[in-house]
Amino acid sequence: MKFIDEAEVHVRAGDGGRGCIAFLREKYRPHGGPSGGDGGDGGDVVFVVDPGLTTLLDFKFQSLIKAGRGEHGRGKEQYGKRGTDQVIRVPAGTIVRDAQTNECIADLRVPYERCVVARGGRGGKGNMHFATPTNQAPRFSIPETPGEERRLRLELHLMADVGLVGYPNVGKSTLITKVSAARPRIADYPFTTLVPHLGVVRLDDERSFVLADIPGLIEGAHRGLGLGDRFLRHLSRTSLLIHLIDVSGLSGRDPLADYDAINHELRAFDAALATKPQVVVGNKLDLVEARDRFPELRARFAERGVALWGISAATGDGVAALLRHVGQQWAATRATAVAAAANAAAPQ
Ligand SMILES: Nc1nc2c(ncn2[C@@H]2O[C@H](COP(=O)(O)OP(=O)(O)OP(=O)(O)O)[C@@H](O)[C@H]2O)c(=O)[nH]1
Ligand SMILES: [Mg+2]
């Protein structure tokens, strides 16, 4: 699965229709009075959440979205029709911002939730409204207003339950491939994964969670080094992180230093991200180098109060046990979150 996670789009609501200036002239009513009808309101541009959509891909091919203009008013007190709304489907988790001011216009999470992102102009008022005893033949109407128009930036926050974080090349994509149907590219060089991938991990017949593989992080990612920072925000709604570490030492780095560096990145990007529970996992245990160093490393992590899991994403060793643990942790954090929400909703 590929994810286009950002898109820009220009939206233009419909202008209001003109109010009409007209006078009724009929055979037996030569001075029938003002009869210009109102213009119709312009149509809105509306976003609606379609739970079936998972990407912003459609916006790549549609950079201008226009709603219909209101019809002009006509004589004989005829109103113009309202312009047609333009209803655009977006995936759940889309955040809509004004591209210029960065102001958040909508955070669309709930299926079928709607939001007007550009409001249609008001129709003008025809002169039929303005006859007074002193002015029986008003030659004016109230002008229509233009539809709203602006550039929007859309951000899609993937709805992942569990996020995979770690240095480039530690085996994140290999792991997600092992446990889900997601098929990101895997190769022996950093930054193989360029866009986030989501995989559904099935725990049993009833329970599954969504795992996100994001591009590898490196030190300074939050400042725009590497690729990771653009994607960190995809993790903002996860309830749990799997922190993957290459324990083979073949990278030349110290695994514990890697662990600290990634956590530093998470903190620098968003303090809330750093407080999410982590399951810390050493990978590549099929390699002798990794196996040899693992016991000592595990002890060093234990000194920090961190339980270090060990797996080989390549062979699948230890992966089933890890998944069971992650599934339990995930269910527990969810239960806590649900209880907290229920408490918040309960009357004081
Ligand atoms: N021996 C061994 N190699 C592994 C294991 N897991 C991954 N690899 C290898 O490590 C390299 C990187 O794996 P990826 O899964 O692409 O790593 P990644 O963390 O997704 O890397 P980026 O997408 O670049 O951040 C590949 O050559 C994998 O075959 C493992 O458990 N054992
Ligand atoms: Mg990868």
mmCIF file of N, CA and C and ligand atoms in Angstrom, residues 169 172-174 184-186 192-193 213-216, ligand 2:
data_model
loop_
_atom_site.group_PDB
_atom_site.id
_atom_site.type_symbol
_atom_site.label_atom_id
_atom_site.label_comp_id
_atom_site.label_asym_id
_atom_site.label_seq_id
_atom_site.Cartn_x
_atom_site.Cartn_y
_atom_site.Cartn_z
ATOM 1 N N ASN A 169 17.387 0.907 7.845
ATOM 2 C CA ASN A 169 18.066 -0.365 7.594
ATOM 3 C C ASN A 169 18.036 -1.365 8.764
ATOM 4 N N LYS A 172 12.684 -2.720 9.632
ATOM 5 C CA LYS A 172 11.270 -2.388 9.881
ATOM 6 C C LYS A 172 10.374 -2.962 8.787
ATOM 7 N N SER A 173 10.782 -2.729 7.548
ATOM 8 C CA SER A 173 9.949 -3.198 6.428
ATOM 9 C C SER A 173 9.934 -4.720 6.355
ATOM 10 N N THR A 174 11.064 -5.317 6.688
ATOM 11 C CA THR A 174 11.117 -6.784 6.708
ATOM 12 C C THR A 174 10.111 -7.313 7.729
ATOM 13 N N PRO A 184 6.223 -3.268 1.438
ATOM 14 C CA PRO A 184 7.172 -2.186 1.127
ATOM 15 C C PRO A 184 8.454 -2.781 0.564
ATOM 16 N N ARG A 185 9.219 -1.958 -0.115
ATOM 17 C CA ARG A 185 10.481 -2.430 -0.670
ATOM 18 C C ARG A 185 11.499 -2.662 0.445
ATOM 19 N N ILE A 186 12.301 -3.666 0.287
ATOM 20 C CA ILE A 186 13.306 -4.007 1.292
ATOM 21 C C ILE A 186 14.645 -4.062 0.594
ATOM 22 N N THR A 192 15.340 2.968 2.244
ATOM 23 C CA THR A 192 14.683 2.203 1.192
ATOM 24 C C THR A 192 13.211 2.575 1.147
ATOM 25 N N THR A 193 12.640 2.721 2.319
ATOM 26 C CA THR A 193 11.230 3.038 2.400
ATOM 27 C C THR A 193 11.059 4.551 2.332
ATOM 28 N N ASP A 213 4.642 1.201 8.965
ATOM 29 C CA ASP A 213 6.078 1.223 8.707
ATOM 30 C C ASP A 213 6.385 2.582 8.104
ATOM 31 N N ILE A 214 7.149 3.389 8.816
ATOM 32 C CA ILE A 214 7.483 4.695 8.246
ATOM 33 C C ILE A 214 8.965 4.690 7.886
ATOM 34 N N PRO A 215 9.365 5.602 7.008
ATOM 35 C CA PRO A 215 10.775 5.652 6.638
ATOM 36 C C PRO A 215 11.656 5.795 7.878
ATOM 37 N N GLY A 216 12.874 5.273 7.801
ATOM 38 C CA GLY A 216 13.783 5.280 8.940
ATOM 39 C C GLY A 216 14.077 6.684 9.441
HETATM 40 MG MG MG B 2 11.911 0.226 5.210
#
